[in-house]
Coordinates of C-alpha atoms and ligand atoms in Angstrom, one line a residue:
Chain A
M1 CA -12.9 82.4 -45.5
D2 CA -9.9 80.5 -46.8
L3 CA -9.7 76.8 -47.3
G4 CA -6.2 75.4 -47.5
L5 CA -5.7 72.6 -50.0
D6 CA -2.1 71.3 -50.3
V7 CA -1.0 68.2 -52.2
E8 CA 2.1 66.2 -51.5
E9 CA 3.3 62.8 -52.8
R10 CA 4.0 60.1 -50.3
D11 CA 4.9 56.5 -51.2
G12 CA 2.6 56.3 -54.1
Y13 CA -0.2 58.3 -52.5
A14 CA -1.3 61.8 -53.2
V15 CA -1.8 63.4 -49.7
L16 CA -4.4 66.2 -49.8
S17 CA -4.1 68.3 -46.6
V18 CA -7.2 70.3 -45.9
R19 CA -7.1 73.3 -43.6
G20 CA -9.9 75.5 -42.4
E21 CA -13.7 75.1 -42.4
V22 CA -15.4 72.8 -44.9
D23 CA -18.9 73.9 -45.4
V24 CA -21.4 74.7 -48.2
Y25 CA -19.3 77.7 -49.2
T26 CA -15.8 76.1 -49.3
A27 CA -16.8 72.5 -50.3
P28 CA -17.0 73.2 -54.0
R29 CA -13.2 74.0 -54.1
F30 CA -12.5 70.9 -52.1
R31 CA -14.6 68.8 -54.5
E32 CA -12.9 70.3 -57.6
R33 CA -9.4 69.7 -56.1
L34 CA -10.3 66.0 -55.5
I35 CA -11.7 65.6 -59.0
E36 CA -8.6 67.3 -60.5
L37 CA -6.4 64.8 -58.7
V38 CA -8.3 61.8 -60.0
S39 CA -8.2 63.1 -63.5
E40 CA -4.5 63.6 -63.2
G41 CA -4.4 59.8 -62.6
K42 CA -4.0 59.9 -58.8
H43 CA -6.1 57.0 -57.8
R44 CA -4.7 56.5 -54.3
I45 CA -5.5 59.5 -52.3
I46 CA -5.1 60.3 -48.6
V47 CA -7.2 63.2 -47.3
D48 CA -5.6 64.6 -44.2
L49 CA -8.3 66.3 -42.1
E50 CA -6.0 67.2 -39.1
G51 CA -6.1 70.9 -40.0
V52 CA -9.8 71.1 -40.4
D53 CA -11.6 73.2 -37.8
F54 CA -15.1 72.5 -39.0
L55 CA -16.7 69.9 -41.3
D56 CA -20.4 69.5 -42.1
S57 CA -22.5 67.2 -44.2
T58 CA -21.5 69.0 -47.4
G59 CA -17.9 68.1 -46.6
L60 CA -19.0 64.5 -45.9
G61 CA -20.7 64.5 -49.3
V62 CA -17.4 65.5 -51.0
L63 CA -15.6 62.7 -49.3
V64 CA -18.3 60.1 -50.2
G65 CA -18.3 61.3 -53.8
G66 CA -14.5 61.1 -53.9
L67 CA -14.4 57.6 -52.5
K68 CA -17.0 56.5 -55.0
R69 CA -15.1 58.0 -57.9
L70 CA -11.8 56.4 -56.8
R71 CA -13.3 53.0 -56.3
S72 CA -14.7 53.1 -59.9
H73 CA -11.0 53.5 -60.9
D74 CA -10.0 50.7 -58.6
G75 CA -8.3 53.3 -56.4
D76 CA -8.7 54.2 -52.8
L77 CA -9.4 57.2 -50.5
L78 CA -8.0 57.1 -47.0
L79 CA -8.6 59.6 -44.3
V80 CA -6.4 60.9 -41.5
C81 CA -8.3 62.3 -38.5
T82 CA -7.8 62.2 -34.8
Q83 CA -9.9 65.2 -33.7
S84 CA -12.9 64.0 -31.7
R85 CA -15.2 66.7 -32.9
I86 CA -14.6 65.8 -36.5
L87 CA -14.6 62.1 -35.9
K88 CA -18.0 62.5 -34.2
V89 CA -19.5 63.6 -37.5
F90 CA -18.4 60.4 -39.2
E91 CA -19.6 58.4 -36.3
I92 CA -23.1 59.9 -36.2
T93 CA -23.6 59.3 -39.9
G94 CA -22.2 55.8 -39.8
L95 CA -19.4 56.8 -42.2
T96 CA -16.7 55.4 -39.9
K97 CA -17.7 52.1 -41.4
V98 CA -17.4 53.4 -45.0
F99 CA -14.1 55.2 -44.7
S100 CA -10.7 53.9 -43.6
I101 CA -9.7 56.5 -41.0
H102 CA -6.1 56.7 -39.7
D103 CA -4.2 58.5 -36.9
S104 CA -1.5 59.9 -39.2
V105 CA -0.4 60.0 -42.8
D106 CA 2.3 57.4 -41.9
A107 CA -0.3 55.0 -40.5
A108 CA -2.4 55.5 -43.6
V109 CA 0.5 54.9 -46.0
G110 CA 1.5 51.8 -44.0
G111 CA -1.9 50.4 -43.3
G112 CA -3.9 50.9 -46.5
S113 CA -7.5 50.2 -46.4
G114 CA -6.9 47.4 -43.9
G115 CA -6.4 49.9 -41.1
A116 CA -10.0 51.1 -41.0
P117 CA -11.2 51.2 -37.5
G118 CA -14.6 50.0 -38.5
Q119 CA -13.5 47.0 -40.4
Chain B
M1 CA -25.6 85.7 -20.2
T2 CA -28.9 85.1 -18.5
V3 CA -30.1 85.8 -15.0
P4 CA -32.5 83.3 -13.4
G5 CA -36.1 84.5 -13.6
E6 CA -35.3 87.0 -16.4
P7 CA -37.0 86.6 -19.8
A8 CA -34.8 85.0 -22.5
E9 CA -32.5 87.3 -24.4
V10 CA -33.2 87.4 -28.1
I11 CA -30.4 88.0 -30.6
E12 CA -31.2 88.1 -34.3
L13 CA -29.0 87.8 -37.3
E14 CA -30.3 88.3 -40.8
I15 CA -28.1 87.2 -43.7
P16 CA -28.4 87.1 -47.4
A17 CA -29.3 83.5 -48.6
R18 CA -25.8 82.9 -49.8
A19 CA -23.3 80.2 -49.0
E20 CA -20.6 82.6 -47.7
F21 CA -22.8 83.8 -44.9
V22 CA -23.3 80.4 -43.2
A23 CA -19.9 80.9 -41.4
L24 CA -21.3 84.2 -39.9
A25 CA -24.3 82.3 -38.5
R26 CA -21.9 79.8 -36.9
L27 CA -19.7 82.5 -35.5
V28 CA -22.6 84.3 -33.8
V29 CA -24.2 81.1 -32.4
S30 CA -20.9 79.8 -31.1
A31 CA -20.0 83.2 -29.5
L32 CA -23.4 83.2 -27.8
A33 CA -23.1 79.6 -26.8
S34 CA -19.6 80.2 -25.4
S35 CA -20.9 82.9 -23.1
D36 CA -23.5 80.5 -21.8
S37 CA -21.6 78.9 -19.0
N38 CA -24.2 76.0 -18.9
L39 CA -23.0 74.6 -22.2
A40 CA -19.9 72.5 -22.4
D41 CA -17.6 73.0 -25.4
E42 CA -18.7 69.7 -27.0
R43 CA -22.3 70.8 -27.0
I44 CA -21.4 74.2 -28.4
D45 CA -19.7 72.4 -31.3
D46 CA -22.8 70.2 -31.7
L47 CA -25.1 73.3 -31.8
K48 CA -22.8 75.1 -34.2
L49 CA -22.9 72.1 -36.6
A50 CA -26.7 71.8 -36.4
V51 CA -27.1 75.5 -37.1
S52 CA -24.8 75.3 -40.0
E53 CA -26.8 72.4 -41.5
A54 CA -30.1 74.2 -41.0
C55 CA -28.7 77.4 -42.6
T56 CA -27.3 75.4 -45.5
N57 CA -30.7 73.9 -46.1
A58 CA -32.3 77.3 -45.8
I59 CA -30.0 78.7 -48.4
E60 CA -30.4 75.8 -50.8
A61 CA -34.2 76.2 -50.5
H62 CA -33.9 79.9 -51.3
D63 CA -31.8 79.0 -54.3
A64 CA -34.2 76.4 -55.5
A65 CA -37.2 78.8 -55.1
G66 CA -35.3 81.6 -56.7
S67 CA -35.9 83.7 -53.6
E68 CA -33.8 86.8 -53.0
E69 CA -35.0 87.2 -49.5
R70 CA -32.9 86.8 -46.4
V71 CA -32.5 84.0 -43.9
L72 CA -33.2 84.9 -40.2
V73 CA -31.3 83.2 -37.4
R74 CA -33.0 84.0 -34.1
C75 CA -31.2 83.0 -30.9
K76 CA -32.9 82.8 -27.5
A77 CA -30.6 82.6 -24.5
G78 CA -33.0 81.4 -21.8
E79 CA -32.7 80.1 -18.3
D80 CA -33.1 76.5 -19.3
A81 CA -31.8 76.3 -22.8
L82 CA -30.2 78.0 -25.7
E83 CA -32.6 77.9 -28.7
V84 CA -31.8 78.8 -32.3
C85 CA -34.5 79.2 -35.0
V86 CA -33.5 79.3 -38.6
E87 CA -36.3 80.8 -40.8
D88 CA -36.2 80.7 -44.5
R89 CA -38.5 81.8 -47.4
G90 CA -37.9 78.8 -49.5
H91 CA -40.2 76.1 -51.0
G92 CA -40.9 74.2 -47.8
F93 CA -40.8 70.5 -47.4
D94 CA -42.1 67.6 -45.4
P95 CA -39.4 66.2 -43.1
G96 CA -41.5 63.1 -42.6
Q97 CA -41.2 62.2 -46.3
L98 CA -37.4 62.2 -46.6
P99 CA -35.9 59.0 -48.0
N100 CA -34.0 56.6 -45.7
H101 CA -30.5 55.8 -46.6
P102 CA -29.4 52.2 -47.2
P103 CA -27.5 50.9 -44.3
V104 CA -23.8 51.7 -44.3
T105 CA -22.9 48.0 -45.0
D106 CA -24.8 48.2 -48.4
P107 CA -22.4 49.0 -51.3
D108 CA -25.2 51.3 -52.6
R109 CA -24.5 53.6 -49.6
L110 CA -21.9 55.4 -51.6
K111 CA -24.6 56.6 -54.0
F112 CA -25.7 59.0 -51.3
E113 CA -23.6 62.1 -51.1
R114 CA -26.4 64.1 -49.7
G115 CA -29.2 63.8 -47.2
L116 CA -26.9 63.7 -44.2
G117 CA -27.9 67.1 -42.8
I118 CA -31.2 66.4 -41.1
P119 CA -30.0 63.1 -39.6
L120 CA -27.0 65.0 -38.2
I121 CA -29.2 67.8 -36.8
R122 CA -31.5 65.2 -35.1
A123 CA -28.5 63.5 -33.5
L124 CA -26.8 66.7 -32.3
V125 CA -29.4 68.8 -30.6
D126 CA -31.8 68.0 -27.7
E127 CA -34.9 69.0 -29.6
V128 CA -35.6 69.9 -33.2
E129 CA -38.8 71.1 -34.8
F130 CA -39.5 71.7 -38.5
S131 CA -42.5 74.0 -38.9
P132 CA -43.9 75.3 -42.2
T133 CA -44.5 79.0 -42.1
D134 CA -46.5 81.2 -44.5
H135 CA -43.3 81.8 -46.6
G136 CA -41.1 78.8 -46.0
T137 CA -39.7 76.8 -43.2
S138 CA -38.7 77.4 -39.6
V139 CA -36.3 75.0 -38.0
R140 CA -36.1 75.3 -34.2
L141 CA -33.0 73.8 -32.5
V142 CA -32.9 73.5 -28.7
M143 CA -29.9 72.8 -26.6
R144 CA -31.0 72.3 -23.0
H145 CA -28.8 73.2 -20.0
P146 CA -27.7 70.3 -17.8
G147 CA -30.5 69.3 -15.4
N148 CA -33.2 70.2 -17.9
G149 CA -33.2 66.9 -19.8
T150 CA -30.1 67.1 -21.9
A151 CA -30.2 63.6 -23.3
A152 CA -30.0 63.9 -27.0
S153 CA -33.3 62.9 -28.6
Chain C
M1 CA -18.0 89.3 -50.5
T2 CA -19.3 91.6 -53.2
V3 CA -19.4 91.3 -57.0
P4 CA -19.0 94.5 -58.9
G5 CA -22.3 95.8 -60.2
E6 CA -24.2 93.7 -57.7
P7 CA -26.3 95.5 -55.1
A8 CA -24.9 95.8 -51.6
E9 CA -25.3 92.8 -49.3
V10 CA -27.2 93.6 -46.1
I11 CA -26.5 91.8 -42.9
E12 CA -28.4 92.7 -39.8
L13 CA -27.7 92.0 -36.1
E14 CA -30.2 92.8 -33.4
I15 CA -29.0 92.7 -29.8
P16 CA -30.5 93.4 -26.4
A17 CA -29.3 96.9 -25.2
R18 CA -26.9 95.4 -22.7
A19 CA -23.2 95.9 -22.3
E20 CA -22.3 92.2 -22.8
F21 CA -23.6 92.2 -26.4
V22 CA -21.3 94.9 -27.7
A23 CA -18.6 92.2 -28.2
L24 CA -21.0 90.4 -30.5
A25 CA -21.5 93.4 -32.7
R26 CA -17.7 93.8 -32.9
L27 CA -17.3 90.1 -33.8
V28 CA -19.9 90.3 -36.6
V29 CA -18.5 93.5 -38.1
S30 CA -14.9 92.3 -38.0
A31 CA -15.8 89.0 -39.6
L32 CA -17.6 90.8 -42.4
A33 CA -14.8 93.4 -42.8
S34 CA -12.2 90.6 -42.9
S35 CA -14.0 88.9 -45.8
D36 CA -13.9 92.3 -47.6
S37 CA -10.5 92.0 -49.3
N38 CA -10.6 95.7 -50.0
L39 CA -10.0 96.6 -46.3
A40 CA -6.6 96.4 -44.7
D41 CA -6.3 94.9 -41.2
E42 CA -5.7 98.3 -39.7
R43 CA -8.9 99.7 -41.2
I44 CA -10.8 96.7 -39.9
D45 CA -9.6 97.5 -36.4
D46 CA -10.6 101.1 -36.8
L47 CA -14.1 100.1 -38.0
K48 CA -14.4 97.6 -35.1
L49 CA -13.5 100.3 -32.6
A50 CA -15.9 102.8 -34.1
V51 CA -18.8 100.3 -34.1
S52 CA -18.0 99.4 -30.5
E53 CA -18.2 103.1 -29.5
A54 CA -21.5 103.6 -31.4
C55 CA -23.0 100.5 -29.8
T56 CA -21.8 101.6 -26.3
N57 CA -23.5 105.0 -26.8
A58 CA -26.7 103.3 -28.1
I59 CA -26.8 101.0 -25.0
E60 CA -26.2 103.9 -22.6
A61 CA -28.9 105.9 -24.3
H62 CA -31.3 102.9 -23.9
D63 CA -30.3 102.7 -20.2
A64 CA -30.9 106.4 -19.6
A65 CA -34.3 106.3 -21.4
G66 CA -35.3 103.1 -19.6
S67 CA -35.9 101.5 -23.0
E68 CA -36.1 97.7 -23.1
E69 CA -35.9 97.6 -26.9
R70 CA -33.1 96.3 -28.9
V71 CA -30.2 97.9 -30.8
L72 CA -29.9 97.2 -34.5
V73 CA -26.6 96.9 -36.3
R74 CA -27.0 96.9 -40.0
C75 CA -24.1 96.2 -42.3
K76 CA -23.9 96.9 -46.0
A77 CA -21.1 95.4 -47.9
G78 CA -21.1 97.3 -51.1
E79 CA -18.9 97.7 -54.1
D80 CA -17.2 100.9 -52.8
A81 CA -17.5 100.7 -49.1
L82 CA -18.5 98.8 -46.0
E83 CA -21.1 100.7 -44.1
V84 CA -22.4 100.0 -40.6
C85 CA -25.5 101.7 -39.1
V86 CA -26.2 101.5 -35.4
E87 CA -29.8 102.3 -34.6
D88 CA -31.0 102.8 -31.1
R89 CA -34.3 103.7 -29.4
G90 CA -32.8 106.0 -26.8
H91 CA -33.3 109.6 -25.9
G92 CA -31.5 111.1 -28.9
F93 CA -28.9 113.9 -28.8
D94 CA -27.4 116.8 -30.8
P95 CA -23.9 115.9 -31.7
G96 CA -23.2 119.5 -32.5
Q97 CA -23.8 120.5 -28.9
L98 CA -21.2 118.2 -27.3
P99 CA -18.7 120.1 -25.0
N100 CA -15.1 120.4 -26.2
H101 CA -12.4 119.0 -24.0
P102 CA -9.7 121.2 -22.6
P103 CA -6.4 120.7 -24.4
V104 CA -4.3 117.8 -23.2
T105 CA -1.8 120.2 -21.8
D106 CA -4.4 121.6 -19.4
P107 CA -4.3 119.9 -15.9
D108 CA -8.1 120.0 -16.0
R109 CA -7.9 117.5 -18.9
L110 CA -7.9 114.7 -16.2
K111 CA -11.4 115.7 -15.2
F112 CA -12.7 114.2 -18.4
E113 CA -13.0 110.4 -18.1
R114 CA -15.8 110.5 -20.7
G115 CA -16.6 112.1 -24.0
L116 CA -13.9 110.3 -26.0
G117 CA -16.2 108.0 -28.0
I118 CA -17.5 110.4 -30.6
P119 CA -14.1 112.1 -31.2
L120 CA -12.7 108.6 -31.7
I121 CA -15.4 107.6 -34.1
R122 CA -14.8 110.8 -36.2
A123 CA -11.1 110.1 -36.4
L124 CA -11.4 106.4 -37.3
V125 CA -14.0 106.1 -40.1
D126 CA -14.1 107.8 -43.5
E127 CA -17.6 109.1 -42.9
V128 CA -19.9 109.4 -40.0
E129 CA -23.5 110.7 -39.8
F130 CA -25.7 111.0 -36.7
S131 CA -29.4 111.1 -37.7
P132 CA -32.3 111.5 -35.3
T133 CA -35.0 108.9 -36.0
D134 CA -38.6 108.7 -34.8
H135 CA -37.4 106.6 -31.9
G136 CA -33.8 107.5 -31.2
T137 CA -30.6 107.9 -33.1
S138 CA -29.1 106.3 -36.2
V139 CA -25.3 106.4 -36.5
R140 CA -23.9 105.6 -39.9
L141 CA -20.3 104.7 -40.2
V142 CA -18.6 104.3 -43.6
M143 CA -15.3 102.7 -44.5
R144 CA -14.5 103.3 -48.1
H145 CA -12.5 101.0 -50.2
P146 CA -9.1 102.3 -51.5
G147 CA -9.6 104.4 -54.6
N148 CA -13.0 105.7 -53.3
G149 CA -11.6 108.5 -51.2
T150 CA -10.2 106.7 -48.1
A151 CA -8.7 109.7 -46.5
A152 CA -10.0 109.8 -42.9
S153 CA -12.3 112.8 -42.5
Chain D
M1 CA -16.0 87.3 -22.1
D2 CA -13.1 87.1 -19.7
L3 CA -10.9 90.0 -18.6
G4 CA -7.7 88.9 -17.0
L5 CA -6.5 91.1 -14.2
D6 CA -3.3 90.0 -12.5
V7 CA -1.3 91.9 -9.9
E8 CA 2.4 91.5 -9.2
E9 CA 4.8 93.6 -7.1
R10 CA 7.9 95.0 -8.9
D11 CA 10.4 97.3 -7.2
G12 CA 7.8 99.3 -5.3
Y13 CA 5.3 99.3 -8.1
A14 CA 2.1 97.3 -8.3
V15 CA 2.0 95.9 -11.8
L16 CA -1.6 95.3 -13.0
S17 CA -1.5 93.1 -16.2
V18 CA -4.7 93.3 -18.2
R19 CA -5.6 90.6 -20.7
G20 CA -8.5 90.4 -23.1
E21 CA -11.0 93.0 -24.3
V22 CA -11.6 96.2 -22.4
D23 CA -15.0 97.6 -23.3
V24 CA -18.2 98.8 -21.6
Y25 CA -18.9 95.3 -20.3
T26 CA -15.5 94.5 -18.8
A27 CA -14.3 98.1 -17.9
P28 CA -16.2 98.1 -14.5
R29 CA -14.1 95.2 -13.3
F30 CA -10.9 96.9 -14.4
R31 CA -12.0 100.1 -12.6
E32 CA -12.8 98.3 -9.4
R33 CA -9.5 96.5 -9.4
L34 CA -7.6 99.8 -9.8
I35 CA -9.6 101.4 -7.0
E36 CA -9.0 98.4 -4.8
L37 CA -5.2 98.7 -5.4
V38 CA -5.3 102.4 -4.5
S39 CA -7.3 101.8 -1.3
E40 CA -4.8 99.1 -0.3
G41 CA -2.2 101.9 -0.4
K42 CA -0.6 101.1 -3.7
H43 CA 0.0 104.5 -5.1
R44 CA 2.6 103.6 -7.7
I45 CA 0.9 101.5 -10.3
I46 CA 2.0 100.2 -13.7
V47 CA -0.8 99.0 -16.0
D48 CA 0.6 96.5 -18.5
L49 CA -1.6 96.6 -21.6
E50 CA 0.5 94.1 -23.7
G51 CA -2.1 91.4 -23.3
V52 CA -5.0 93.6 -24.3
D53 CA -6.7 92.7 -27.6
F54 CA -9.1 95.6 -27.7
L55 CA -9.5 98.9 -25.8
D56 CA -12.1 101.5 -26.3
S57 CA -13.0 104.9 -24.8
T58 CA -14.5 103.2 -21.7
G59 CA -11.1 101.7 -21.1
L60 CA -9.4 105.0 -21.6
G61 CA -11.8 106.5 -19.1
V62 CA -10.8 103.9 -16.5
L63 CA -7.1 104.8 -17.0
V64 CA -7.7 108.6 -16.9
G65 CA -9.7 108.1 -13.7
G66 CA -7.0 106.0 -12.2
L67 CA -4.3 108.5 -13.0
K68 CA -6.4 111.3 -11.5
R69 CA -7.0 109.3 -8.3
L70 CA -3.3 108.4 -8.0
R71 CA -2.1 111.9 -8.5
S72 CA -4.4 113.1 -5.8
H73 CA -2.4 110.6 -3.6
D74 CA 0.9 111.9 -4.9
G75 CA 1.3 108.6 -6.7
D76 CA 1.7 107.7 -10.3
L77 CA 0.2 105.5 -13.0
L78 CA 2.5 104.3 -15.8
L79 CA 1.5 102.3 -18.9
V80 CA 3.2 99.5 -20.8
C81 CA 2.1 99.3 -24.4
T82 CA 3.8 98.6 -27.7
Q83 CA 0.9 97.4 -29.8
S84 CA 0.2 99.9 -32.5
R85 CA -3.5 99.4 -32.6
I86 CA -3.8 100.1 -28.9
L87 CA -1.3 103.0 -29.0
K88 CA -3.4 104.5 -31.8
V89 CA -6.3 105.0 -29.5
F90 CA -4.1 107.0 -27.1
E91 CA -2.7 109.0 -30.0
I92 CA -6.0 110.0 -31.5
T93 CA -7.3 111.1 -28.2
G94 CA -4.1 113.0 -27.3
L95 CA -3.6 110.9 -24.2
T96 CA -0.1 109.9 -25.2
K97 CA 0.7 113.4 -23.7
V98 CA -1.1 112.6 -20.5
F99 CA 0.2 109.2 -19.8
S100 CA 3.7 107.9 -19.4
I101 CA 3.8 105.0 -21.9
H102 CA 6.7 102.5 -21.8
D103 CA 7.9 99.6 -23.9
S104 CA 8.1 97.1 -21.0
V105 CA 7.6 96.8 -17.3
D106 CA 11.4 97.0 -16.9
A107 CA 11.5 100.3 -18.8
A108 CA 8.6 101.6 -16.7
V109 CA 10.2 100.6 -13.4
G110 CA 13.5 102.1 -14.5
G111 CA 12.2 105.3 -16.1
G112 CA 9.3 106.4 -14.0
S113 CA 7.3 109.2 -15.4
G114 CA 10.3 110.7 -17.1
G115 CA 10.1 108.0 -19.8
A116 CA 6.9 109.3 -21.3
P117 CA 7.2 109.4 -25.1
G118 CA 5.1 112.5 -25.3
Q119 CA 7.2 114.5 -22.8
Ligands
LIG201 N1 -35.4 74.5 -45.0 C1 -35.7 73.6 -46.0 N2 -36.6 74.0 -47.0 C2 -36.9 73.2 -48.0 N3 -36.5 71.9 -48.1 C3 -35.6 71.4 -47.1 C4 -35.2 72.3 -46.1 N4 -34.4 71.5 -45.3 C5 -34.3 70.3 -45.9 N5 -35.0 70.3 -47.0 C6 -35.2 69.1 -47.9 O1 -34.7 67.9 -47.2 C7 -33.7 67.3 -47.9 C8 -32.7 66.6 -47.0 O2 -32.0 67.6 -46.3 P1 -30.6 67.2 -45.6 O3 -30.8 66.0 -44.8 O4 -30.1 68.4 -44.9 O5 -29.7 66.8 -46.8 P2 -29.2 67.6 -48.1 O6 -29.4 69.1 -47.8 O7 -27.8 67.2 -48.3 O8 -30.1 67.1 -49.2 C9 -33.1 68.4 -48.8 O9 -32.5 67.9 -49.9 C10 -34.3 69.3 -49.1 O10 -35.0 68.7 -50.2
LIG202 N1 -26.8 107.2 -29.6 C1 -26.9 108.2 -28.7 N2 -28.0 108.6 -28.1 C2 -28.1 109.6 -27.2 N3 -27.1 110.3 -26.8 C3 -25.9 110.0 -27.3 C4 -25.7 109.0 -28.3 N4 -24.4 108.9 -28.6 C5 -23.7 109.9 -27.9 N5 -24.6 110.5 -27.1 C6 -24.4 111.6 -26.2 O1 -23.1 112.2 -26.5 C7 -22.2 112.2 -25.4 C8 -20.8 112.0 -25.8 O2 -20.6 110.7 -26.3 P1 -19.2 110.1 -26.4 O3 -18.3 111.0 -27.1 O4 -19.3 108.7 -27.0 O5 -18.7 109.9 -24.9 P2 -19.3 109.2 -23.7 O6 -20.2 108.1 -24.2 O7 -18.1 108.7 -22.9 O8 -20.0 110.2 -22.9 C9 -22.8 111.0 -24.5 O9 -22.4 111.2 -23.2 C10 -24.3 111.2 -24.7 O10 -24.8 112.2 -23.9

């Protein structure tokens, strides 16, 4: 099972696009990639979940861990997600209130943390 | 998949307790659920996620217990519901004793990268039952057909 | 899926002996085969078809024997090969006693709508073994990894 | 599992387009549809297999049975198939020599039985 993890620069943000299924098997690679970015000094990260077919609590854990790590560097982690079945996982766990979730990378870049639906 | 009045069809999948096989459990359950015309796509996704969480926990319990045995995923396609049991041979646990997370408004919330699996399972399926077995834990997940009390518990 | 030197991973699927479940056996086998980087897509298709033929025969044997029991599909993902056993509880048979078809040039060839499954299986996989068991038949299909004698038998 | 079975008229042929997986579960529907066509007096039939993802010996049996039935009515059954993994099943069983297999419905309509690759 392949997990796609592509990084692009966009207006001072590192955009990490995730493709495929994020579960207990693939999450470690996702976590490592995030940690790598932070240690390269990328403290403003957008995680684009539009290509994700499946995300479970292990994936949520990676994102929560990433946000914590970035905040400790005064950075930020924004999400891009419009798929209802992925959003649902954030809603059930209350994490829509913790993350700033945007409709597109453009909206995330433009809006920063202020665009969080839950805020 | 099922004919009214017929006994439930039982399909079993037995996988090594390793992370890479959770995807296979999801695949089998979603294929079965898709052939059950009584379950809408959204509910199939919910069941798939719940099964994935239960299998992940089973595999982590095997890991922690050093158990080399396999995890059994038993699906029952019945007249009123689709039921999936995930049986492990791990260390067991008491689901009543799990810690509660701080509310999402609390800054400490970010300390919790884990512990989201069982709350998700409870929210996603119509019925969930954690039973200790002689060797580990059995988690029973039930998705009822519409008209059989489908309100999420 | 496999680490050199590690024992083979065993994955089992048990299905009711009914036609609608053959697709599930194909799904599981092709998912496993796809995660085996040693098998090219074409060989995965070949294995999938062979497994489908073996499951079809198993289900027909259960039908004929009036057996309500289930069919077991056991996959072994090993270092050198992917192996699939299909075990039924049907009436058994002697694969050496199957009739030969007339050559395709013979107009009588059209009388044979059946009997193509076992010839297909033999042509598609590297190794096939039909063994009588106490309760029915076990069909073992082997797809070897390149460098382990992949020439179709 | 759904099997698509659509019928269209084309230059005196009934074109039966099959979509999905043809196996022991779905083959009976395929067989019935073919028999129905014949009993409606359609004796020149093209079976278009381009939309078929999977075909096993049960599917081959349906086609052999159809050809036999049509020949007994002085009709014909032509196939359209270009997918190598489906063609392979015909090749292994020697049925490329029994069926007239074409690259497209157009080619089948134009060529009749004479276009059979194996002849
Ligand atoms: N099948 C199981 N066997 C043993 N312990 C389990 C099992 N399922 C859950 N647990 C325990 O319950 C805890 C909470 O599970 P869960 O909510 O899924 O979160 P997480 O797995 O992220 O910790 C686990 O950490 C584990 O200690
Ligand atoms: N698992 C099995 N148990 C009992 N009989 C079998 C089994 N597999 C094959 N056979 C016998 O061998 C015959 C030939 O099988 P096959 O070549 O697959 O063609 P078909 O199934 O179309 O007849 C079957 O008709 C059946 O009598």
